[in-house]
Amino acid sequence: MSLLAPIRSRVGSLWSDDDLRRLNLAFEKAESAHEGQLRKSGDPYITHPVAVAEILIDLGLDCATICAALLHDTVEDTAYSLHQLRLDFGDEIADLVDGVTKLDRLTYGPTAEAETVRKMIVAMSRDLRVLIIKLADRLHNARTWEFVAPESAARKARETLDIYAPLAHRLGINTMKWELEDLSFRTLEPKKYEEIDRLIGERSPQRDVLTREVIELLS
């Protein structure tokens, strides 16, 4: 439950007691379902849905979305069934998890037109929160591409640039769009990324000085 502490501390004064009970139950069910599973990094699998939930907390999403984020891989990757999830949490959370599961089962062939795939994803998602959970899922996975095979990371990075970053842009989640693009570029063009990062780092002190001068002038 210590993994859940940062989330509880951020929503404790905003959510009802019933919401907090649902949050605890979602974490307990996810932790139990994923018991024994590990990420490519070697971390317990439960760290992934918790990280996805934290990304969504930063975006101000509601309790149902956060609970669905904690549970988003259970139906696809564990013995925890959608039927049981629906009994435990009700239709709203079950439908969100089901929607994410269906998106996970989409395959993107090399000839797939990105615009067509984006439209298909939107059409499949009756609730925009499904897409936002999926974007948060992709973002956390992108943060850990260093632990997967280079070929797989490159394929996912290209897919992210073609599909997920534009979706984040269309939904107005620019912080997510920028990070998805940044992580994808670093994976696909590591040498160019390092050079640009170096140049930005060299100019950062100058920008900091200018920023302080502007703040003092405005003050």
mmCIF file of C-alpha atoms in Angstrom:
data_model
loop_
_atom_site.group_PDB
_atom_site.id
_atom_site.type_symbol
_atom_site.label_atom_id
_atom_site.label_comp_id
_atom_site.label_asym_id
_atom_site.label_seq_id
_atom_site.Cartn_x
_atom_site.Cartn_y
_atom_site.Cartn_z
ATOM 1 C CA MET A 1 0.000 0.000 0.000
ATOM 2 C CA SER A 2 3.029 2.295 0.331
ATOM 3 C CA LEU A 3 3.052 2.638 -3.470
ATOM 4 C CA LEU A 4 -0.396 4.194 -3.225
ATOM 5 C CA ALA A 5 0.578 6.716 -0.543
ATOM 6 C CA PRO A 6 1.601 9.533 -2.955
ATOM 7 C CA ILE A 7 -1.743 9.287 -4.758
ATOM 8 C CA ARG A 8 -3.736 9.204 -1.517
ATOM 9 C CA SER A 9 -1.870 12.218 -0.176
ATOM 10 C CA ARG A 10 -2.766 14.253 -3.273
ATOM 11 C CA VAL A 11 -6.459 13.404 -3.385
ATOM 12 C CA GLY A 12 -7.248 12.766 0.269
ATOM 13 C CA SER A 13 -8.789 16.194 0.879
ATOM 14 C CA LEU A 14 -10.578 16.292 -2.493
ATOM 15 C CA TRP A 15 -12.222 12.895 -2.726
ATOM 16 C CA SER A 16 -15.022 11.436 -0.636
ATOM 17 C CA ASP A 17 -14.498 8.535 1.766
ATOM 18 C CA ASP A 18 -16.281 6.304 -0.739
ATOM 19 C CA ASP A 19 -13.889 7.346 -3.504
ATOM 20 C CA LEU A 20 -10.897 6.626 -1.272
ATOM 21 C CA ARG A 21 -12.304 3.182 -0.456
ATOM 22 C CA ARG A 22 -12.663 2.453 -4.192
ATOM 23 C CA LEU A 23 -9.104 3.636 -4.754
ATOM 24 C CA ASN A 24 -7.784 1.302 -2.050
ATOM 25 C CA LEU A 25 -9.796 -1.614 -3.429
ATOM 26 C CA ALA A 26 -8.581 -0.978 -6.985
ATOM 27 C CA PHE A 27 -4.981 -0.987 -5.810
ATOM 28 C CA GLU A 28 -5.473 -4.167 -3.763
ATOM 29 C CA LYS A 29 -7.124 -5.995 -6.683
ATOM 30 C CA ALA A 30 -4.436 -4.861 -9.135
ATOM 31 C CA GLU A 31 -1.583 -5.724 -6.781
ATOM 32 C CA SER A 32 -3.062 -9.180 -6.147
ATOM 33 C CA ALA A 33 -3.755 -9.833 -9.843
ATOM 34 C CA HIS A 34 -0.237 -8.821 -10.924
ATOM 35 C CA GLU A 35 1.512 -10.618 -8.061
ATOM 36 C CA GLY A 36 4.684 -12.302 -9.310
ATOM 37 C CA GLN A 37 4.749 -10.385 -12.600
ATOM 38 C CA LEU A 38 7.764 -8.215 -13.376
ATOM 39 C CA ARG A 39 8.451 -5.397 -15.805
ATOM 40 C CA LYS A 40 11.352 -5.583 -18.268
ATOM 41 C CA SER A 41 13.193 -3.327 -15.836
ATOM 42 C CA GLY A 42 12.862 -5.962 -13.121
ATOM 43 C CA ASP A 43 10.439 -3.849 -11.096
ATOM 44 C CA PRO A 44 7.191 -5.417 -9.796
ATOM 45 C CA TYR A 45 4.510 -5.004 -12.461
ATOM 46 C CA ILE A 46 2.232 -3.060 -10.100
ATOM 47 C CA THR A 47 4.634 -0.109 -10.354
ATOM 48 C CA HIS A 48 3.410 0.456 -13.925
ATOM 49 C CA PRO A 49 -0.333 0.946 -13.255
ATOM 50 C CA VAL A 50 0.548 3.083 -10.236
ATOM 51 C CA ALA A 51 2.770 5.277 -12.439
ATOM 52 C CA VAL A 52 -0.032 5.572 -15.011
ATOM 53 C CA ALA A 53 -2.427 6.598 -12.239
ATOM 54 C CA GLU A 54 0.038 9.253 -11.050
ATOM 55 C CA ILE A 55 0.267 10.721 -14.559
ATOM 56 C CA LEU A 56 -3.526 10.979 -14.632
ATOM 57 C CA ILE A 57 -3.632 12.526 -11.163
ATOM 58 C CA ASP A 58 -1.396 15.302 -12.537
ATOM 59 C CA LEU A 59 -4.030 15.889 -15.224
ATOM 60 C CA GLY A 60 -6.798 16.158 -12.620
ATOM 61 C CA LEU A 61 -8.762 13.061 -13.647
ATOM 62 C CA ASP A 62 -11.567 11.679 -11.495
ATOM 63 C CA CYS A 63 -11.703 8.672 -9.160
ATOM 64 C CA ALA A 64 -13.198 6.297 -11.728
ATOM 65 C CA THR A 65 -10.400 7.060 -14.186
ATOM 66 C CA ILE A 66 -7.682 6.595 -11.567
ATOM 67 C CA CYS A 67 -9.190 3.274 -10.465
ATOM 68 C CA ALA A 68 -9.411 2.151 -14.097
ATOM 69 C CA ALA A 69 -5.769 3.142 -14.586
ATOM 70 C CA LEU A 70 -4.744 0.927 -11.666
ATOM 71 C CA LEU A 71 -6.737 -1.941 -13.165
ATOM 72 C CA HIS A 72 -6.099 -1.291 -16.866
ATOM 73 C CA ASP A 73 -3.891 -4.351 -17.513
ATOM 74 C CA THR A 74 -5.645 -6.847 -15.235
ATOM 75 C CA VAL A 75 -8.229 -8.141 -17.705
ATOM 76 C CA GLU A 76 -5.698 -8.599 -20.507
ATOM 77 C CA ASP A 77 -2.711 -9.870 -18.533
ATOM 78 C CA THR A 78 -4.093 -11.688 -15.488
ATOM 79 C CA ALA A 79 -6.820 -14.113 -14.446
ATOM 80 C CA TYR A 80 -8.978 -11.240 -13.146
ATOM 81 C CA SER A 81 -11.985 -11.233 -15.469
ATOM 82 C CA LEU A 82 -13.984 -8.297 -16.780
ATOM 83 C CA HIS A 83 -17.092 -9.897 -15.275
ATOM 84 C CA GLN A 84 -15.539 -9.970 -11.816
ATOM 85 C CA LEU A 85 -14.227 -6.440 -12.234
ATOM 86 C CA ARG A 86 -17.731 -5.287 -13.104
ATOM 87 C CA LEU A 87 -19.092 -6.973 -9.980
ATOM 88 C CA ASP A 88 -16.399 -5.379 -7.816
ATOM 89 C CA PHE A 89 -16.427 -1.850 -9.245
ATOM 90 C CA GLY A 90 -19.553 -1.316 -11.338
ATOM 91 C CA ASP A 91 -20.149 -0.461 -14.971
ATOM 92 C CA GLU A 92 -18.289 2.850 -15.232
ATOM 93 C CA ILE A 93 -14.864 1.550 -14.205
ATOM 94 C CA ALA A 94 -15.411 -1.793 -15.971
ATOM 95 C CA ASP A 95 -16.277 -0.032 -19.237
ATOM 96 C CA LEU A 96 -13.144 2.120 -19.003
ATOM 97 C CA VAL A 97 -10.925 -0.931 -18.454
ATOM 98 C CA ASP A 98 -12.686 -2.784 -21.256
ATOM 99 C CA GLY A 99 -12.125 0.146 -23.594
ATOM 100 C CA VAL A 100 -8.393 0.279 -22.824
ATOM 101 C CA THR A 101 -8.153 -3.506 -23.276
ATOM 102 C CA LYS A 102 -9.712 -3.251 -26.734
ATOM 103 C CA LEU A 103 -7.285 -0.495 -27.719
ATOM 104 C CA ASP A 104 -4.392 -2.655 -26.539
ATOM 105 C CA ARG A 105 -5.516 -5.381 -28.931
ATOM 106 C CA LEU A 106 -5.297 -3.120 -31.981
ATOM 107 C CA THR A 107 -2.393 -3.968 -34.263
ATOM 108 C CA TYR A 108 -0.647 -1.354 -36.362
ATOM 109 C CA GLY A 109 0.776 -2.772 -39.560
ATOM 110 C CA PRO A 110 3.606 -1.113 -41.496
ATOM 111 C CA THR A 111 1.199 0.080 -44.186
ATOM 112 C CA ALA A 112 -1.397 1.490 -41.791
ATOM 113 C CA GLU A 113 -2.155 5.130 -42.444
ATOM 114 C CA ALA A 114 -1.653 7.006 -39.190
ATOM 115 C CA GLU A 115 -4.672 9.242 -39.793
ATOM 116 C CA THR A 116 -6.903 6.204 -40.401
ATOM 117 C CA VAL A 117 -5.652 4.502 -37.245
ATOM 118 C CA ARG A 118 -6.208 7.659 -35.191
ATOM 119 C CA LYS A 119 -9.781 7.918 -36.454
ATOM 120 C CA MET A 120 -10.354 4.249 -35.669
ATOM 121 C CA ILE A 121 -9.090 4.696 -32.130
ATOM 122 C CA VAL A 122 -11.332 7.703 -31.577
ATOM 123 C CA ALA A 123 -14.314 5.869 -33.047
ATOM 124 C CA MET A 124 -13.708 2.902 -30.728
ATOM 125 C CA SER A 125 -13.553 5.097 -27.651
ATOM 126 C CA ARG A 126 -17.002 6.136 -26.566
ATOM 127 C CA ASP A 127 -15.443 7.745 -23.502
ATOM 128 C CA LEU A 128 -12.474 10.092 -23.977
ATOM 129 C CA ARG A 129 -11.094 8.917 -20.645
ATOM 130 C CA VAL A 130 -10.247 5.608 -22.347
ATOM 131 C CA LEU A 131 -7.920 7.450 -24.728
ATOM 132 C CA ILE A 132 -6.391 9.477 -21.913
ATOM 133 C CA ILE A 133 -5.630 6.311 -19.921
ATOM 134 C CA LYS A 134 -4.075 4.780 -23.023
ATOM 135 C CA LEU A 135 -1.952 7.880 -23.590
ATOM 136 C CA ALA A 136 -0.744 7.778 -19.974
ATOM 137 C CA ASP A 137 0.004 4.067 -20.390
ATOM 138 C CA ARG A 138 2.067 4.775 -23.508
ATOM 139 C CA LEU A 139 3.866 7.663 -21.779
ATOM 140 C CA HIS A 140 5.034 5.545 -18.850
ATOM 141 C CA ASN A 141 6.065 2.735 -21.193
ATOM 142 C CA ALA A 142 8.019 5.276 -23.265
ATOM 143 C CA ARG A 143 9.879 6.351 -20.129
ATOM 144 C CA THR A 144 11.159 2.768 -19.793
ATOM 145 C CA TRP A 145 12.021 1.948 -23.441
ATOM 146 C CA GLU A 146 15.650 1.602 -22.402
ATOM 147 C CA PHE A 147 14.752 -1.785 -20.930
ATOM 148 C CA VAL A 148 13.254 -3.278 -24.117
ATOM 149 C CA ALA A 149 14.981 -4.492 -27.285
ATOM 150 C CA PRO A 150 16.156 -1.628 -29.561
ATOM 151 C CA GLU A 151 14.027 -2.868 -32.488
ATOM 152 C CA SER A 152 10.902 -2.950 -30.347
ATOM 153 C CA ALA A 153 11.648 0.461 -28.834
ATOM 154 C CA ALA A 154 12.156 1.980 -32.298
ATOM 155 C CA ARG A 155 8.887 0.513 -33.583
ATOM 156 C CA LYS A 156 6.995 1.843 -30.561
ATOM 157 C CA ALA A 157 8.665 5.238 -30.883
ATOM 158 C CA ARG A 158 7.600 5.560 -34.524
ATOM 159 C CA GLU A 159 4.078 4.430 -33.615
ATOM 160 C CA THR A 160 4.035 7.030 -30.835
ATOM 161 C CA LEU A 161 5.053 9.845 -33.199
ATOM 162 C CA ASP A 162 2.505 8.784 -35.802
ATOM 163 C CA ILE A 163 -0.453 8.082 -33.532
ATOM 164 C CA TYR A 164 -0.207 8.867 -29.828
ATOM 165 C CA ALA A 165 1.541 12.253 -29.814
ATOM 166 C CA PRO A 166 -0.944 13.675 -32.368
ATOM 167 C CA LEU A 167 -3.826 12.288 -30.302
ATOM 168 C CA ALA A 168 -2.461 14.003 -27.195
ATOM 169 C CA HIS A 169 -2.220 17.231 -29.209
ATOM 170 C CA ARG A 170 -5.818 16.941 -30.396
ATOM 171 C CA LEU A 171 -6.978 16.402 -26.838
ATOM 172 C CA GLY A 172 -5.092 19.513 -25.743
ATOM 173 C CA ILE A 173 -2.690 17.637 -23.442
ATOM 174 C CA ASN A 174 0.420 19.406 -24.657
ATOM 175 C CA THR A 175 2.716 18.432 -21.782
ATOM 176 C CA MET A 176 2.072 14.789 -22.658
ATOM 177 C CA LYS A 177 2.483 15.464 -26.396
ATOM 178 C CA TRP A 178 5.867 17.141 -25.861
ATOM 179 C CA GLU A 179 7.209 14.353 -23.657
ATOM 180 C CA LEU A 180 6.002 11.619 -26.030
ATOM 181 C CA GLU A 181 7.727 13.375 -28.932
ATOM 182 C CA ASP A 182 10.869 13.974 -26.889
ATOM 183 C CA LEU A 183 11.166 10.339 -25.766
ATOM 184 C CA SER A 184 10.437 9.070 -29.273
ATOM 185 C CA PHE A 185 13.051 11.345 -30.843
ATOM 186 C CA ARG A 186 15.633 10.257 -28.262
ATOM 187 C CA THR A 187 14.937 6.620 -29.155
ATOM 188 C CA LEU A 188 14.963 7.065 -32.932
ATOM 189 C CA GLU A 189 17.787 9.613 -33.209
ATOM 190 C CA PRO A 190 19.942 9.282 -30.076
ATOM 191 C CA LYS A 191 22.980 11.149 -31.476
ATOM 192 C CA LYS A 192 20.921 14.104 -32.722
ATOM 193 C CA TYR A 193 19.038 14.148 -29.430
ATOM 194 C CA GLU A 194 22.279 14.292 -27.430
ATOM 195 C CA GLU A 195 23.602 17.129 -29.584
ATOM 196 C CA ILE A 196 20.425 19.190 -29.227
ATOM 197 C CA ASP A 197 20.310 18.471 -25.493
ATOM 198 C CA ARG A 198 23.933 19.647 -25.175
ATOM 199 C CA LEU A 199 23.244 22.875 -27.051
ATOM 200 C CA ILE A 200 20.180 23.600 -24.928
ATOM 201 C CA GLY A 201 22.188 22.930 -21.784
ATOM 202 C CA GLU A 202 24.896 25.371 -22.864
ATOM 203 C CA ARG A 203 22.377 28.139 -23.431
ATOM 204 C CA SER A 204 20.330 27.468 -20.313
ATOM 205 C CA PRO A 205 22.373 29.739 -17.957
ATOM 206 C CA GLN A 206 21.973 32.657 -20.370
ATOM 207 C CA ARG A 207 18.215 32.100 -20.519
ATOM 208 C CA ASP A 208 18.037 31.895 -16.730
ATOM 209 C CA VAL A 209 19.793 35.244 -16.396
ATOM 210 C CA LEU A 210 17.435 36.828 -18.935
ATOM 211 C CA THR A 211 14.411 35.351 -17.161
ATOM 212 C CA ARG A 212 15.513 36.788 -13.810
ATOM 213 C CA GLU A 213 16.072 40.208 -15.395
ATOM 214 C CA VAL A 214 12.566 40.174 -16.917
ATOM 215 C CA ILE A 215 11.009 39.102 -13.597
ATOM 216 C CA GLU A 216 12.819 41.918 -11.753
ATOM 217 C CA LEU A 217 11.739 44.466 -14.370
ATOM 218 C CA LEU A 218 8.107 43.350 -14.244
ATOM 219 C CA SER A 219 8.133 43.302 -10.447
#
